[in-house]
Amino acid sequence: MKKIGILTSGGDAPGMNACIRSAVRTALAAGIEPVGVLRGFSGLIRGEFTPLDRSVICNIIHRGGTILETSRSAEFETREGRSRAASMVRDAGIDGLVLIGGDGTFHGGTLFQEETGIEVAGVPATIDNDVYGTDYCVGFDSAINCALEAIDRIRDTALSHERLFFIEVMGRDTGFIALESGIAGGAEEVLIPEDPMSEWELISRLREYFRAGKRSAIVVVAEADNPGWSFRLSREVHEATGIDSRVCVLGHVQRGGSPTARDRVLGSMLGSSAVNALQDGSSGCVAGELHGDEVLTPMKETWMKKKSLDSHLVMLKNLLSEE
Ligand code: F6P
């Protein structure tokens, strides 16, 4: 391996820059030339390469987003798009790629290696934390701490006005952010797709809380596949109970900002592991951390297998939200 490309793809996540920095430094230390690919798979298809030396990765570890920029490329989902990307990679003399992203990135990466023989290694980086093969994805810790800060702030105003609040957090299809920020924020209810609660049940529980003397409450809602659905929930609760509420959709605020220490360390560890995997001939894998150990998982498994929520945490959420 003489030259590797590094790209970030899908939703940006705090800690991606720490990961890029670590991959570059690991490559340089091994005598490998690192090259940046701009705008994820879209840039790969267009041959948008940029040199990555020590000066480029200076002073980026504390920055959110990704200096390489990112995209969700529909073109890379096609065989033609991947084949165009492969030509660009070969023309640039790149021997392997480090892919930093989520399950969509690894789906594309798996097909790319299978079809073209160009070696890839992945780093799981998504605030959703929904990549199989790692307990934590880069970006998740920053996102839950951002959500937690918002919950704490909203609790102040909820208490002052004796109000019910719905706080909607990100997490396409999954409730990782809602579960952990909801528990940490002491939410009265946490709605997640993995442990669904009917609207009728939510209404009757909220009615009970307020009947028993509660004057304010916080319901943390995972956006699931229906961003903005908390507004409907709020209306329905009002119609059924007369309880007035407010809605706060946190949205992309959770994706930006300086990464936490945990995300910087995780990004640094896994960025380095991915480069080592390419170098050791363990390509086609994603670097992760399971029970505190660094592991490599076949890239195919990371998007084909579904990562479950920690069942103890789900039980704990239910226990702690009961009155
Ligand atoms: O990257 C993950 C994520 O932030 C999800 O939580 C969210 O559903 C989605 O991306 C939003 O995507 P976009 O930024 O393309 O609207």
Coordinates of C-alpha atoms and ligand atoms in Angstrom, one line a residue:
M1 CA 0.0 0.0 0.0
K2 CA 1.7 3.2 -1.2
K3 CA -1.1 5.7 -1.5
I4 CA -4.5 5.8 0.3
G5 CA -7.6 7.9 -0.2
I6 CA -9.6 9.2 2.8
L7 CA -13.2 10.3 2.5
T8 CA -16.1 11.2 4.7
S9 CA -19.6 10.3 3.5
G10 CA -23.3 10.6 4.6
G11 CA -24.3 12.8 7.4
D12 CA -21.3 14.6 9.0
A13 CA -20.5 13.8 12.6
P14 CA -18.4 15.5 15.2
G15 CA -15.1 13.7 15.5
M16 CA -14.7 13.1 11.8
N17 CA -11.9 15.6 11.7
A18 CA -10.1 13.8 14.5
C19 CA -10.5 10.6 12.5
I20 CA -9.1 12.2 9.3
R21 CA -6.1 13.6 11.3
S22 CA -5.4 10.3 12.9
A23 CA -5.6 8.4 9.6
V24 CA -3.3 10.9 7.9
R25 CA -0.7 10.7 10.7
T26 CA -0.9 6.9 10.8
A27 CA -0.4 6.7 7.1
L28 CA 2.5 9.1 7.1
A29 CA 4.2 7.2 9.9
A30 CA 4.0 4.0 7.8
G31 CA 5.4 5.7 4.7
I32 CA 2.0 5.8 2.9
E33 CA 0.9 8.8 1.0
P34 CA -2.5 10.0 2.2
V35 CA -4.9 11.8 -0.3
G36 CA -8.1 13.5 0.6
V37 CA -11.3 12.8 -1.4
L38 CA -13.6 15.8 -1.4
R39 CA -17.4 15.5 -0.9
G40 CA -17.6 11.8 -0.3
F41 CA -18.5 9.4 -3.0
S42 CA -19.7 12.3 -5.3
G43 CA -16.1 13.6 -5.2
L44 CA -14.7 10.1 -5.8
I45 CA -16.7 9.8 -9.0
R46 CA -15.4 13.2 -10.2
G47 CA -11.8 12.6 -9.1
E48 CA -11.8 15.4 -6.6
F49 CA -8.6 14.6 -4.8
T50 CA -6.5 16.9 -2.6
P51 CA -3.1 16.4 -1.0
L52 CA -3.3 15.7 2.7
D53 CA -0.1 16.6 4.6
R54 CA 0.6 17.6 8.1
S55 CA -0.2 21.2 7.5
V56 CA -3.7 20.4 6.3
I57 CA -4.6 18.4 9.4
C58 CA -3.2 20.9 11.8
N59 CA -5.7 22.5 14.2
I60 CA -8.7 20.5 13.1
I61 CA -9.2 18.1 16.0
H62 CA -11.6 20.4 17.9
R63 CA -13.7 21.3 14.8
G64 CA -17.1 19.8 14.1
G65 CA -18.2 18.8 10.5
T66 CA -15.6 17.5 8.2
I67 CA -12.8 19.4 6.4
L68 CA -13.2 17.0 3.5
E69 CA -16.9 17.8 3.2
T70 CA -19.5 15.1 2.6
S71 CA -22.5 14.1 0.4
R72 CA -25.1 11.5 0.0
S73 CA -24.4 10.3 -3.6
A74 CA -27.3 8.7 -5.5
E75 CA -24.8 8.1 -8.4
F76 CA -22.6 5.9 -6.3
E77 CA -25.6 3.6 -5.7
T78 CA -25.4 2.7 -9.4
R79 CA -22.8 0.2 -10.8
E80 CA -21.9 2.9 -13.4
G81 CA -21.2 5.4 -10.7
R82 CA -19.0 3.0 -8.8
S83 CA -17.1 2.0 -12.0
R84 CA -16.5 5.7 -12.8
A85 CA -15.1 6.2 -9.3
A86 CA -12.9 3.1 -9.7
S87 CA -11.3 4.6 -12.8
M88 CA -10.6 7.8 -11.0
V89 CA -9.0 5.9 -8.1
R90 CA -6.8 3.9 -10.4
D91 CA -5.8 6.9 -12.5
A92 CA -4.7 8.7 -9.3
G93 CA -2.6 5.7 -8.3
I94 CA -4.6 5.2 -5.1
D95 CA -4.3 1.6 -3.7
G96 CA -7.0 1.7 -1.0
L97 CA -9.6 3.9 0.7
V98 CA -10.6 4.8 4.2
L99 CA -14.3 5.4 4.3
I100 CA -15.6 7.4 7.3
G101 CA -19.4 7.3 7.5
G102 CA -22.5 5.2 8.4
D103 CA -24.3 2.1 7.1
G104 CA -25.1 3.7 3.7
T105 CA -21.4 4.4 3.2
F106 CA -20.5 0.8 4.1
H107 CA -23.1 -0.5 1.8
G108 CA -21.6 1.4 -1.1
G109 CA -18.1 0.5 0.1
T110 CA -18.8 -3.2 0.1
L111 CA -20.2 -3.2 -3.5
F112 CA -17.2 -1.0 -4.6
Q113 CA -14.6 -3.5 -3.3
E114 CA -16.5 -6.5 -4.6
E115 CA -17.0 -5.0 -8.1
T116 CA -13.6 -3.3 -8.6
G117 CA -11.2 -5.1 -6.3
I118 CA -10.1 -1.7 -4.8
E119 CA -9.6 -2.2 -1.1
V120 CA -11.5 -0.3 1.5
A121 CA -11.6 0.0 5.3
G122 CA -14.3 1.8 7.3
V123 CA -14.7 3.9 10.4
P124 CA -18.2 4.1 11.8
A125 CA -19.1 7.8 12.2
T126 CA -22.7 8.8 12.5
I127 CA -24.6 10.6 15.3
D128 CA -27.3 7.9 14.9
N129 CA -25.0 5.3 16.4
D130 CA -26.7 2.6 14.3
V131 CA -23.8 0.8 12.8
Y132 CA -23.5 -2.9 13.7
G133 CA -20.0 -4.0 14.9
T134 CA -19.3 -1.2 17.3
D135 CA -20.8 -0.1 20.6
Y136 CA -20.2 3.6 19.7
C137 CA -20.0 5.4 16.4
V138 CA -17.9 8.6 16.2
G139 CA -20.2 11.6 16.7
F140 CA -22.8 9.9 18.9
D141 CA -21.4 11.1 22.2
S142 CA -21.3 14.7 21.0
A143 CA -24.8 14.5 19.7
I144 CA -26.3 13.1 22.9
N145 CA -24.5 15.7 25.0
C146 CA -25.9 18.4 22.7
A147 CA -29.4 16.9 23.1
L148 CA -28.9 16.7 26.8
E149 CA -27.9 20.3 27.1
A150 CA -31.1 21.2 25.2
I151 CA -33.2 19.0 27.5
D152 CA -31.8 20.6 30.6
R153 CA -32.4 24.1 29.2
I154 CA -35.9 23.3 28.3
R155 CA -36.6 21.8 31.7
D156 CA -35.9 25.2 33.2
T157 CA -38.6 26.9 31.1
A158 CA -40.9 23.9 31.4
L159 CA -40.8 24.2 35.2
S160 CA -41.2 27.9 35.1
H161 CA -44.3 27.8 32.9
E162 CA -45.7 24.5 34.2
R163 CA -45.7 23.0 30.7
L164 CA -45.4 19.8 28.9
F165 CA -42.6 19.7 26.2
F166 CA -42.0 17.4 23.3
I167 CA -38.3 17.4 22.4
E168 CA -37.6 15.7 19.1
V169 CA -34.1 14.3 18.5
M170 CA -32.5 12.9 15.4
G171 CA -32.0 9.2 14.6
R172 CA -33.4 7.9 11.4
D173 CA -35.1 4.6 12.1
T174 CA -33.4 4.3 15.5
G175 CA -33.7 5.5 19.1
F176 CA -30.1 5.5 20.2
I177 CA -30.0 9.3 20.7
A178 CA -33.4 9.5 22.2
L179 CA -32.8 6.6 24.7
E180 CA -29.5 7.9 26.1
S181 CA -30.3 11.6 26.1
G182 CA -33.8 10.8 27.5
I183 CA -32.4 8.8 30.4
A184 CA -29.6 11.3 31.1
G185 CA -32.1 14.2 31.0
G186 CA -34.6 12.5 33.3
A187 CA -37.4 12.6 30.7
E188 CA -40.8 11.6 31.8
E189 CA -41.3 9.6 28.6
V190 CA -38.9 8.5 25.8
L191 CA -40.5 7.5 22.5
I192 CA -38.3 5.2 20.4
P193 CA -39.2 3.0 17.4
E194 CA -37.6 -0.1 19.0
D195 CA -40.1 0.0 21.9
P196 CA -43.2 1.6 20.5
M197 CA -45.9 3.2 22.7
S198 CA -49.3 3.8 21.2
E199 CA -50.6 7.4 21.2
W200 CA -53.4 6.2 23.4
E201 CA -51.0 4.9 26.0
L202 CA -48.9 8.1 25.9
I203 CA -52.1 10.2 26.4
S204 CA -53.3 8.1 29.3
R205 CA -49.9 8.1 31.0
L206 CA -49.5 11.9 30.6
R207 CA -53.1 12.4 31.9
E208 CA -52.2 10.3 34.9
Y209 CA -49.0 12.3 35.6
F210 CA -50.8 15.6 35.6
R211 CA -53.7 14.2 37.6
A212 CA -51.2 13.0 40.2
G213 CA -49.9 16.6 40.6
K214 CA -47.1 16.9 38.0
R215 CA -47.1 20.4 36.5
S216 CA -44.5 20.0 33.8
A217 CA -43.0 17.1 31.9
I218 CA -40.6 16.3 29.1
V219 CA -41.2 13.7 26.4
V220 CA -38.1 12.9 24.3
V221 CA -39.2 11.7 20.9
A222 CA -37.0 10.0 18.3
E223 CA -37.7 11.4 14.9
A224 CA -37.7 7.9 13.5
D225 CA -38.8 7.9 9.9
N226 CA -41.2 10.8 10.3
P227 CA -39.3 14.0 11.3
G228 CA -41.6 16.6 12.8
W229 CA -44.2 14.2 14.0
S230 CA -44.0 15.6 17.5
F231 CA -46.2 18.5 16.4
R232 CA -49.0 16.0 15.6
L233 CA -48.4 14.3 18.9
S234 CA -48.6 17.6 20.8
R235 CA -51.9 18.4 19.1
E236 CA -53.4 15.0 19.8
V237 CA -52.4 15.2 23.5
H238 CA -54.0 18.6 23.7
E239 CA -57.2 17.5 22.1
A240 CA -57.5 14.4 24.3
T241 CA -56.4 15.9 27.6
G242 CA -56.5 19.7 27.3
I243 CA -52.8 19.8 28.4
D244 CA -51.0 22.6 26.7
S245 CA -47.6 21.7 25.3
R246 CA -44.7 23.1 23.3
V247 CA -42.6 21.3 20.7
C248 CA -38.8 21.7 20.2
V249 CA -37.3 19.9 17.2
L250 CA -33.5 19.9 17.7
G251 CA -32.6 18.9 14.2
H252 CA -29.2 19.6 12.7
V253 CA -28.0 21.4 15.8
Q254 CA -27.1 17.9 17.1
R255 CA -24.8 17.3 14.1
G256 CA -22.6 20.4 14.5
G257 CA -20.3 21.7 17.2
S258 CA -17.0 20.8 18.7
P259 CA -16.7 17.0 19.3
T260 CA -16.5 15.7 22.9
A261 CA -13.3 14.2 24.2
R262 CA -14.8 10.8 23.8
D263 CA -15.5 11.4 20.1
R264 CA -12.0 12.8 19.5
V265 CA -10.4 9.8 21.1
L266 CA -12.7 7.3 19.4
G267 CA -12.2 9.0 16.0
S268 CA -8.4 8.9 16.6
M269 CA -8.4 5.3 17.6
L270 CA -10.6 4.0 14.7
G271 CA -9.0 6.2 12.1
S272 CA -5.7 4.7 12.9
S273 CA -7.1 1.1 13.0
A274 CA -8.6 1.5 9.5
V275 CA -5.3 2.5 8.0
N276 CA -3.6 -0.4 9.8
A277 CA -6.3 -2.7 8.4
L278 CA -5.6 -1.7 4.9
Q279 CA -1.9 -2.1 5.5
D280 CA -2.2 -5.5 7.1
G281 CA -4.4 -6.9 4.3
S282 CA -7.6 -6.8 6.4
S283 CA -9.5 -4.7 4.0
G284 CA -13.3 -5.0 3.5
C285 CA -13.7 -4.4 7.3
V286 CA -14.9 -1.7 9.6
A287 CA -12.9 -0.7 12.7
G288 CA -15.0 -0.6 15.8
E289 CA -14.9 -0.8 19.6
L290 CA -16.8 -3.6 21.4
H291 CA -16.8 -3.9 25.2
G292 CA -13.7 -1.6 25.2
D293 CA -11.7 -3.7 22.7
E294 CA -10.8 -2.6 19.2
V295 CA -12.3 -4.9 16.6
L296 CA -12.7 -5.3 12.9
T297 CA -16.1 -6.4 11.5
P298 CA -16.6 -7.5 7.9
M299 CA -18.0 -4.4 6.1
K300 CA -21.0 -6.4 4.8
E301 CA -22.2 -7.2 8.3
T302 CA -22.1 -3.6 9.4
W303 CA -25.0 -2.7 7.2
M304 CA -26.7 -6.1 6.7
K305 CA -27.1 -6.8 10.4
K306 CA -29.2 -4.6 12.6
K307 CA -27.6 -3.1 15.7
S308 CA -29.9 -3.4 18.7
L309 CA -30.4 -1.0 21.5
D310 CA -29.0 -2.1 24.8
S311 CA -32.0 -4.0 26.3
H312 CA -31.0 -3.1 29.9
L313 CA -31.1 0.6 28.9
V314 CA -34.6 0.1 27.4
M315 CA -35.8 -1.5 30.6
L316 CA -34.2 1.2 32.6
K317 CA -35.9 3.9 30.6
N318 CA -39.3 2.2 31.3
L319 CA -38.5 1.8 35.0
L320 CA -37.3 5.4 35.4
S321 CA -40.2 7.0 33.5
E322 CA -42.8 5.2 35.7
E323 CA -44.4 7.3 38.3
Ligands
F6P1 O1 -26.7 11.5 9.7 C1 -27.7 11.0 10.4 C2 -28.9 12.0 10.3 O2 -28.6 13.2 11.0 C3 -30.2 11.4 10.8 O3 -30.3 11.4 12.2 C4 -31.2 12.2 10.1 O4 -32.4 11.5 10.0 C5 -30.6 12.5 8.8 O5 -29.2 12.3 9.0 C6 -30.8 13.8 8.2 O6 -30.3 13.8 7.0 P1 -30.1 15.2 6.1 O7 -29.0 16.0 6.8 O8 -29.6 14.7 4.8 O9 -31.4 15.9 6.1

